[in-house]
Tab-separated table of C-alpha atoms in Angstrom:
chain	number	residue	atom	x	y	z
A	3	UNK	CA	73.376	-21.893	35.175
A	4	UNK	CA	70.696	-24.557	35.486
A	5	UNK	CA	69.878	-23.340	39.018
A	6	UNK	CA	69.596	-19.780	37.714
A	7	UNK	CA	67.171	-20.821	34.979
A	8	UNK	CA	65.080	-22.798	37.463
A	9	UNK	CA	65.018	-19.833	39.796
A	10	UNK	CA	63.848	-17.542	36.992
A	11	UNK	CA	61.133	-20.045	35.985
A	12	UNK	CA	60.012	-20.398	39.598
A	13	UNK	CA	59.875	-16.622	39.999
A	14	UNK	CA	57.916	-16.311	36.755
A	15	UNK	CA	55.481	-19.002	37.879
A	16	UNK	CA	55.072	-17.206	41.183
A	17	UNK	CA	54.310	-13.938	39.365
A	18	UNK	CA	51.684	-15.648	37.206
A	19	UNK	CA	50.159	-17.299	40.277
A	20	UNK	CA	49.965	-13.938	42.026
A	21	UNK	CA	48.251	-12.227	39.086
A	22	UNK	CA	45.940	-15.070	38.015
A	23	UNK	CA	42.291	-14.558	38.931
A	24	UNK	CA	40.770	-17.449	40.851
A	25	UNK	CA	38.036	-19.313	39.015
A	26	UNK	CA	34.544	-19.967	40.367
A	27	UNK	CA	33.968	-22.184	43.396
A	28	UNK	CA	31.225	-24.466	42.127
A	29	UNK	CA	28.271	-25.812	44.081
A	30	UNK	CA	29.065	-29.480	44.926
A	31	UNK	CA	27.294	-31.919	42.628
A	32	UNK	CA	26.589	-34.257	45.562
A	33	UNK	CA	24.188	-31.654	46.999
A	34	UNK	CA	21.803	-32.518	44.160
A	35	UNK	CA	22.344	-36.253	43.739
A	36	UNK	CA	18.918	-37.571	44.759
A	37	UNK	CA	15.520	-38.675	43.519
A	38	UNK	CA	12.342	-36.606	43.439
A	39	UNK	CA	9.016	-38.385	43.015
A	40	UNK	CA	10.945	-41.486	41.995
A	41	UNK	CA	12.975	-39.775	39.264
A	42	UNK	CA	16.715	-39.077	39.487
A	43	UNK	CA	17.933	-35.498	39.759
A	44	UNK	CA	21.459	-34.151	39.478
A	45	UNK	CA	23.495	-30.986	39.070
A	46	UNK	CA	25.158	-30.327	35.706
A	47	UNK	CA	27.894	-27.814	34.882
A	48	UNK	CA	28.317	-26.239	31.436
A	49	UNK	CA	30.773	-23.572	30.331
A	50	UNK	CA	31.481	-21.151	27.523
A	51	UNK	CA	33.566	-18.003	27.195
A	52	UNK	CA	33.888	-16.414	30.635
A	53	UNK	CA	30.663	-17.992	31.953
A	54	UNK	CA	30.124	-21.147	34.016
A	55	UNK	CA	26.527	-22.246	34.614
A	56	UNK	CA	25.106	-24.970	36.864
A	57	UNK	CA	21.642	-26.404	36.301
A	58	UNK	CA	19.527	-29.135	37.856
A	59	UNK	CA	16.900	-31.108	35.978
A	60	UNK	CA	14.411	-30.498	38.800
A	61	UNK	CA	12.419	-27.653	37.309
A	62	UNK	CA	15.193	-27.134	34.717
A	63	UNK	CA	16.586	-24.672	37.248
A	64	UNK	CA	19.608	-22.474	36.851
A	65	UNK	CA	21.353	-22.941	40.197
A	66	UNK	CA	24.370	-20.700	39.613
A	67	UNK	CA	25.938	-18.463	36.969
A	68	UNK	CA	29.542	-17.442	37.539
A	69	UNK	CA	30.859	-14.416	35.616
A	70	UNK	CA	33.879	-12.151	36.093
A	71	UNK	CA	33.660	-8.503	37.093
A	72	UNK	CA	35.694	-5.679	35.505
A	73	UNK	CA	38.786	-6.844	37.441
A	74	UNK	CA	38.379	-10.510	36.478
A	75	UNK	CA	36.995	-11.628	39.842
A	76	UNK	CA	34.313	-14.313	39.617
A	77	UNK	CA	31.025	-14.196	41.503
A	78	UNK	CA	27.830	-16.230	41.368
A	79	UNK	CA	25.329	-13.680	40.057
A	80	UNK	CA	22.036	-15.562	40.520
A	81	UNK	CA	20.148	-16.204	43.732
A	82	UNK	CA	19.112	-19.724	44.698
A	83	UNK	CA	19.662	-22.619	47.089
A	84	UNK	CA	22.682	-24.900	47.437
A	85	UNK	CA	20.857	-28.246	47.678
A	86	UNK	CA	17.962	-30.081	46.091
A	87	UNK	CA	15.935	-30.305	49.295
A	88	UNK	CA	15.462	-26.541	49.466
A	89	UNK	CA	14.267	-26.409	45.870
A	90	UNK	CA	11.738	-29.180	46.459
A	91	UNK	CA	10.501	-27.649	49.729
A	92	UNK	CA	11.605	-24.014	49.491
A	93	UNK	CA	12.131	-22.050	52.713
A	94	UNK	CA	11.414	-18.884	50.733
A	95	UNK	CA	11.009	-18.020	47.062
A	96	UNK	CA	9.744	-20.922	44.946
A	97	UNK	CA	10.781	-19.852	41.444
A	98	UNK	CA	14.534	-19.309	41.814
A	99	UNK	CA	16.157	-20.047	38.453
A	100	UNK	CA	13.222	-22.122	37.225
A	101	UNK	CA	11.602	-22.744	33.895
A	102	UNK	CA	8.010	-21.526	34.372
A	103	UNK	CA	4.862	-22.486	32.500
A	104	UNK	CA	3.212	-23.949	30.540
A	105	UNK	CA	1.747	-20.447	30.770
A	106	UNK	CA	4.188	-18.143	32.538
A	107	UNK	CA	3.100	-15.128	34.555
A	108	UNK	CA	-0.570	-14.770	35.504
A	109	UNK	CA	-3.942	-15.971	34.260
A	110	UNK	CA	-6.809	-13.860	35.567
A	111	UNK	CA	-9.547	-15.601	37.575
A	112	UNK	CA	-7.662	-18.889	37.077
A	113	UNK	CA	-9.477	-19.756	33.875
A	114	UNK	CA	-9.557	-19.261	30.122
A	115	UNK	CA	-11.771	-20.294	27.220
A	116	UNK	CA	-10.956	-22.110	23.980
A	117	UNK	CA	-13.699	-22.727	21.388
A	118	UNK	CA	-16.424	-22.207	23.981
A	119	UNK	CA	-14.903	-24.578	26.538
A	120	UNK	CA	-13.809	-23.053	29.855
A	121	UNK	CA	-10.609	-24.476	31.321
A	122	UNK	CA	-9.964	-23.869	35.000
A	123	UNK	CA	-6.442	-23.673	36.380
A	124	UNK	CA	-5.232	-23.553	40.012
A	125	UNK	CA	-5.858	-20.327	41.939
A	126	UNK	CA	-2.367	-20.334	43.455
A	127	UNK	CA	-1.960	-16.548	43.363
A	128	UNK	CA	-3.951	-14.589	45.974
A	129	UNK	CA	-6.457	-17.490	45.851
A	130	UNK	CA	-7.885	-15.877	42.716
A	131	UNK	CA	-5.443	-16.104	39.807
A	132	UNK	CA	-2.968	-18.628	38.393
A	133	UNK	CA	0.757	-17.899	38.580
A	134	UNK	CA	3.463	-19.649	36.517
A	135	UNK	CA	1.441	-22.736	35.637
A	136	UNK	CA	-0.172	-23.501	38.992
A	137	UNK	CA	0.890	-25.545	41.997
A	138	UNK	CA	2.713	-28.055	39.800
A	139	UNK	CA	4.201	-26.026	36.975
A	140	UNK	CA	7.262	-26.752	34.887
A	141	UNK	CA	9.336	-25.623	37.865
A	142	UNK	CA	8.057	-28.443	40.060
A	143	UNK	CA	8.696	-31.492	37.879
A	144	UNK	CA	11.736	-33.572	36.985
A	145	UNK	CA	12.840	-33.058	33.387
A	146	UNK	CA	14.470	-35.819	31.345
A	147	UNK	CA	18.077	-35.091	30.427
A	148	UNK	CA	18.417	-36.008	26.747
A	149	UNK	CA	22.052	-35.022	26.296
A	150	UNK	CA	24.880	-33.083	27.938
A	151	UNK	CA	28.077	-31.592	26.514
A	152	UNK	CA	30.692	-29.283	28.009
A	153	UNK	CA	28.652	-26.282	26.864
A	154	UNK	CA	25.026	-27.438	26.603
A	155	UNK	CA	22.250	-29.532	28.090
A	156	UNK	CA	19.019	-30.688	26.417
A	157	UNK	CA	16.000	-31.183	28.686
A	158	UNK	CA	12.614	-32.700	27.874
A	159	UNK	CA	9.236	-32.879	29.586
A	160	UNK	CA	5.822	-34.111	28.487
A	161	UNK	CA	3.202	-31.967	30.243
A	162	UNK	CA	0.171	-34.278	30.067
A	163	UNK	CA	-3.327	-33.387	28.930
A	164	UNK	CA	-5.376	-32.018	31.830
A	165	UNK	CA	-2.457	-31.452	34.203
A	166	UNK	CA	-3.318	-28.368	36.303
A	167	UNK	CA	-6.287	-27.861	33.982
A	168	UNK	CA	-4.361	-27.172	30.759
A	169	UNK	CA	-5.562	-29.034	27.656
A	170	UNK	CA	-3.290	-31.033	25.385
A	171	UNK	CA	-0.240	-33.228	25.729
A	172	UNK	CA	2.476	-30.589	25.491
A	173	UNK	CA	5.788	-32.073	24.363
A	174	UNK	CA	8.507	-29.620	25.456
A	175	UNK	CA	12.206	-29.637	24.641
A	176	UNK	CA	14.496	-26.982	26.012
A	177	UNK	CA	18.182	-26.489	25.281
A	178	UNK	CA	20.533	-24.494	27.502
A	179	UNK	CA	23.783	-23.442	25.826
A	180	UNK	CA	26.654	-21.358	27.145
A	181	UNK	CA	28.345	-19.929	24.062
A	182	UNK	CA	31.957	-18.941	23.434
A	183	UNK	CA	30.689	-15.357	23.425
A	184	UNK	CA	29.717	-15.599	27.131
A	185	UNK	CA	26.015	-15.952	26.391
A	186	UNK	CA	23.465	-18.102	28.166
A	187	UNK	CA	21.081	-19.117	25.374
A	188	UNK	CA	17.733	-20.854	25.915
A	189	UNK	CA	15.956	-22.512	22.966
A	190	UNK	CA	12.379	-23.672	23.519
A	191	UNK	CA	10.377	-26.038	21.308
A	192	UNK	CA	6.916	-27.395	22.126
A	193	UNK	CA	4.082	-29.162	20.315
A	194	UNK	CA	0.566	-30.125	21.377
A	195	UNK	CA	-2.149	-32.552	20.304
A	196	UNK	CA	-4.985	-30.170	21.328
A	197	UNK	CA	-5.477	-26.440	21.104
A	198	UNK	CA	-3.842	-24.940	24.167
A	199	UNK	CA	-2.016	-21.885	25.429
A	200	UNK	CA	1.787	-21.993	25.787
A	201	UNK	CA	3.917	-19.130	27.052
A	202	UNK	CA	7.061	-20.518	28.690
A	203	UNK	CA	9.710	-18.373	30.340
A	204	UNK	CA	12.760	-18.583	32.576
A	205	UNK	CA	13.162	-17.064	36.005
A	206	UNK	CA	16.772	-16.406	37.093
A	207	UNK	CA	17.064	-13.786	39.837
A	208	UNK	CA	20.170	-11.745	39.017
A	209	UNK	CA	22.333	-10.011	41.615
A	210	UNK	CA	25.261	-8.483	39.737
A	211	UNK	CA	27.375	-8.013	42.877
A	212	UNK	CA	26.679	-11.490	44.223
A	213	UNK	CA	24.213	-12.735	46.804
A	214	UNK	CA	22.888	-10.037	49.162
A	215	UNK	CA	25.464	-7.482	48.025
A	216	UNK	CA	23.697	-4.176	47.509
A	217	UNK	CA	20.428	-3.276	45.835
A	218	UNK	CA	19.245	-3.401	42.239
A	219	UNK	CA	18.225	0.243	42.591
A	220	UNK	CA	21.869	1.117	41.864
A	221	UNK	CA	21.888	-0.712	38.532
A	222	UNK	CA	21.553	1.257	35.296
A	223	UNK	CA	18.827	-0.143	33.030
A	224	UNK	CA	17.513	0.463	29.544
A	225	UNK	CA	14.431	-1.192	28.003
A	226	UNK	CA	13.607	-0.767	24.335
A	227	UNK	CA	9.901	-0.223	24.855
A	228	UNK	CA	7.571	2.734	24.398
A	229	UNK	CA	4.629	0.895	26.025
A	230	UNK	CA	3.987	-1.307	29.038
A	231	UNK	CA	1.073	-3.311	30.499
A	232	UNK	CA	-0.673	-1.683	33.504
A	233	UNK	CA	-1.947	-4.069	36.193
A	234	UNK	CA	-4.620	-4.073	38.879
A	235	UNK	CA	-3.796	-4.511	42.600
A	236	UNK	CA	-3.640	-8.311	42.079
A	237	UNK	CA	-1.152	-7.911	39.193
A	238	UNK	CA	-3.625	-8.828	36.445
A	239	UNK	CA	-3.430	-6.696	33.279
A	240	UNK	CA	-6.183	-4.125	32.911
A	241	UNK	CA	-6.179	-4.713	29.151
A	242	UNK	CA	-4.566	-1.349	28.425
A	243	UNK	CA	-1.287	-1.011	26.542
A	244	UNK	CA	0.019	2.245	28.011
A	245	UNK	CA	2.538	4.775	26.738
A	246	UNK	CA	5.586	5.052	29.017
A	247	UNK	CA	6.211	8.714	28.160
A	248	UNK	CA	6.352	10.868	31.274
A	249	UNK	CA	6.064	7.869	33.616
A	250	UNK	CA	8.492	5.912	35.839
A	251	UNK	CA	8.246	3.125	33.236
A	252	UNK	CA	10.232	4.979	30.577
A	253	UNK	CA	13.619	3.230	30.344
A	254	UNK	CA	14.233	4.111	26.696
A	255	UNK	CA	17.077	6.292	27.965
A	256	UNK	CA	19.250	4.388	30.428
A	257	UNK	CA	19.023	5.433	34.083
A	258	UNK	CA	19.234	3.818	37.492
A	259	UNK	CA	16.384	1.571	38.542
A	260	UNK	CA	16.080	3.570	41.744
A	261	UNK	CA	15.707	6.918	40.001
A	262	UNK	CA	11.901	6.800	39.817
A	263	UNK	CA	10.938	3.625	41.676
A	264	UNK	CA	9.892	5.614	44.742
A	265	UNK	CA	7.603	8.033	42.943
A	266	UNK	CA	3.928	8.281	43.835
A	267	UNK	CA	2.376	6.200	41.089
A	268	UNK	CA	-0.557	3.793	41.110
A	269	UNK	CA	1.269	1.171	39.072
A	270	UNK	CA	4.341	1.241	41.316
A	271	UNK	CA	2.049	1.022	44.309
A	272	UNK	CA	0.210	-2.016	42.880
A	273	UNK	CA	3.474	-3.978	42.525
A	274	UNK	CA	5.473	-2.355	45.358
A	275	UNK	CA	7.881	-1.305	42.625
A	276	UNK	CA	8.431	-2.769	39.171
A	277	UNK	CA	6.765	-6.081	38.297
A	278	UNK	CA	5.362	-5.356	34.870
A	279	UNK	CA	5.572	-6.407	31.248
A	280	UNK	CA	7.170	-4.044	28.748
A	281	UNK	CA	6.016	-4.251	25.108
A	282	UNK	CA	9.220	-4.297	23.075
A	283	UNK	CA	9.565	-1.910	20.130
A	284	UNK	CA	10.461	-4.672	17.724
A	285	UNK	CA	12.005	-3.996	14.330
A	286	UNK	CA	11.010	-7.412	12.960
A	287	UNK	CA	8.280	-9.919	13.745
A	288	UNK	CA	10.324	-13.002	14.631
A	289	UNK	CA	14.032	-12.202	14.687
A	290	UNK	CA	16.179	-12.161	17.832
A	291	UNK	CA	16.530	-8.549	18.981
A	292	UNK	CA	17.923	-6.709	21.972
A	293	UNK	CA	15.284	-6.012	24.614
A	294	UNK	CA	17.124	-4.461	27.510
A	295	UNK	CA	20.442	-4.024	29.265
A	296	UNK	CA	21.309	-3.906	32.947
A	297	UNK	CA	24.665	-2.549	34.139
A	298	UNK	CA	26.210	-2.371	37.600
A	299	UNK	CA	28.644	0.553	37.851
A	300	UNK	CA	30.361	-0.944	40.915
A	301	UNK	CA	31.408	-4.296	39.422
A	302	UNK	CA	31.194	-3.377	35.741
A	303	UNK	CA	29.012	-6.432	35.071
A	304	UNK	CA	26.395	-6.064	32.362
A	305	UNK	CA	23.580	-8.275	31.080
A	306	UNK	CA	22.087	-7.744	27.659
A	307	UNK	CA	18.797	-9.579	27.089
A	308	UNK	CA	17.866	-10.640	23.555
A	309	UNK	CA	14.824	-12.568	22.347
A	310	UNK	CA	12.280	-13.097	19.588
A	311	UNK	CA	9.383	-12.501	22.016
A	312	UNK	CA	7.096	-9.429	22.113
A	313	UNK	CA	7.505	-8.714	25.838
A	314	UNK	CA	9.745	-8.816	28.862
A	315	UNK	CA	8.725	-8.912	32.518
A	316	UNK	CA	11.001	-6.890	34.773
A	317	UNK	CA	10.631	-7.664	38.484
A	318	UNK	CA	12.684	-5.592	40.920
A	319	UNK	CA	12.622	-8.028	43.851
A	320	UNK	CA	9.994	-6.126	45.820
A	321	UNK	CA	8.817	-9.001	47.999
A	322	UNK	CA	12.136	-10.137	49.446
A	323	UNK	CA	12.277	-9.169	53.117
A	324	UNK	CA	15.511	-10.654	54.470
A	325	UNK	CA	13.749	-13.467	56.328
A	326	UNK	CA	15.196	-16.208	54.114
A	327	UNK	CA	18.757	-16.824	52.974
A	328	UNK	CA	20.328	-17.798	49.684
A	329	UNK	CA	22.819	-20.523	48.847
A	330	UNK	CA	25.681	-18.761	50.617
A	331	UNK	CA	23.769	-18.189	53.843
A	332	UNK	CA	23.165	-14.463	53.422
A	333	UNK	CA	19.731	-12.856	54.004
A	334	UNK	CA	17.953	-11.940	50.787
A	335	UNK	CA	16.826	-8.386	51.321
A	336	UNK	CA	14.357	-6.043	49.692
A	337	UNK	CA	15.270	-5.439	46.021
A	338	UNK	CA	18.551	-7.332	46.275
A	339	UNK	CA	17.972	-9.172	42.963
A	340	UNK	CA	15.874	-8.817	39.815
A	341	UNK	CA	14.234	-11.016	37.189
A	342	UNK	CA	14.085	-10.430	33.423
A	343	UNK	CA	11.611	-12.849	31.821
A	344	UNK	CA	11.171	-12.904	28.033
A	345	UNK	CA	7.586	-13.808	27.176
A	346	UNK	CA	4.271	-13.029	25.563
A	347	UNK	CA	2.173	-10.656	27.618
A	348	UNK	CA	0.642	-11.843	30.929
A	349	UNK	CA	-2.965	-13.079	30.904
A	350	UNK	CA	-2.859	-13.332	27.106
A	351	UNK	CA	-5.376	-16.231	27.112
A	352	UNK	CA	-7.996	-13.745	28.410
A	353	UNK	CA	-6.834	-10.651	26.516
A	354	UNK	CA	-7.851	-10.814	22.826
A	355	UNK	CA	-5.982	-7.577	22.035
A	356	UNK	CA	-2.657	-9.059	23.174
A	357	UNK	CA	-0.426	-11.200	20.916
A	358	UNK	CA	-1.901	-14.701	20.988
A	359	UNK	CA	-0.394	-17.586	22.945
A	360	UNK	CA	-2.731	-20.167	21.390
A	361	UNK	CA	-0.944	-23.155	19.846
A	362	UNK	CA	-2.746	-25.710	17.685
A	363	UNK	CA	-1.842	-29.282	16.704
A	364	UNK	CA	0.674	-29.226	13.876
A	365	UNK	CA	2.165	-25.919	15.030
A	366	UNK	CA	5.476	-25.490	16.812
A	367	UNK	CA	5.837	-23.203	19.794
A	368	UNK	CA	9.345	-21.782	19.698
A	369	UNK	CA	11.201	-19.139	21.642
A	370	UNK	CA	14.794	-17.984	21.984
A	371	UNK	CA	16.093	-16.089	25.007
A	372	UNK	CA	19.716	-14.964	25.339
A	373	UNK	CA	21.421	-13.451	28.369
A	374	UNK	CA	24.696	-11.957	27.160
A	375	UNK	CA	27.237	-11.252	29.912
A	376	UNK	CA	30.139	-8.795	29.851
A	377	UNK	CA	32.136	-6.556	32.169
A	378	UNK	CA	33.375	-3.016	31.585
A	379	UNK	CA	35.816	-0.731	33.363
């Protein structure tokens, strides 16, 4: 009898083992155990719900996000590198998974004015404009790790007065949390001792089928926005806030990204596809609201993006060319991943009609960004 019971238990265990979905294969922590500019860096793993996230304090970068597909199979759905060396000296894309700022996106002519004083920032974009904070932005510094739990990490950085031309000592705290509801939540808090512009964002490149598997043109997207920001050939806003009606920029009704990306259109031509800010049709001024959703019919994976910000930058991966590889050694091809960056509008310091990014002493800069992950049959 005892042998029979043991046999039944063994058979049951075998059945469970056969039907259990394998969990994620994490990036080894030792790949990131190093120092950068004399400060220690490491790789941290946090979990919540069905999501496992790995982050390094160099650039507060999201290194990997593992989520299940509709069949329960896990895949790393962000592009990046598998070691700290490649983030410090990137063989390809610089901004994989990074926190970007202190002013994300672009500043036209690499300068802005506050109270009659002109501040000049690095011309690291086409030798004319500033992109994502300059040569040494928030992506290129080591953040202090203030605390870590199983589901969260708190990071801190003091961006000093005058660094890359930006005024004010900007004291920045950022909290990454993976919630029980399978959300990756980012909470930003910053203060300054001088008037300055702050517009921080995050830059994960999502590939819902895993690294180098397919194109984002197959994904179905919706964006809750009736207007977007047109750009010039150097990706600087023209100052116009344009109606999306009748254009390839109308995602109010969900459709594939590829449906209109190849149309003859000056704005698509300027960015080689989508790399624009959408002006969210907000119902409130400061509450967290849904901005957009992206769904992959093949895997069933979906990302819902929520924030309290007025805009979102959607970049369709137009400048990947397959010449560099990601963390799993696969070539990163044209439009094989996308970025969804919650933010104020680009070049806001030079665009008085845009929502202001000016922060004064005594004020708090805050932002919340949530990536909510799910999978559907």
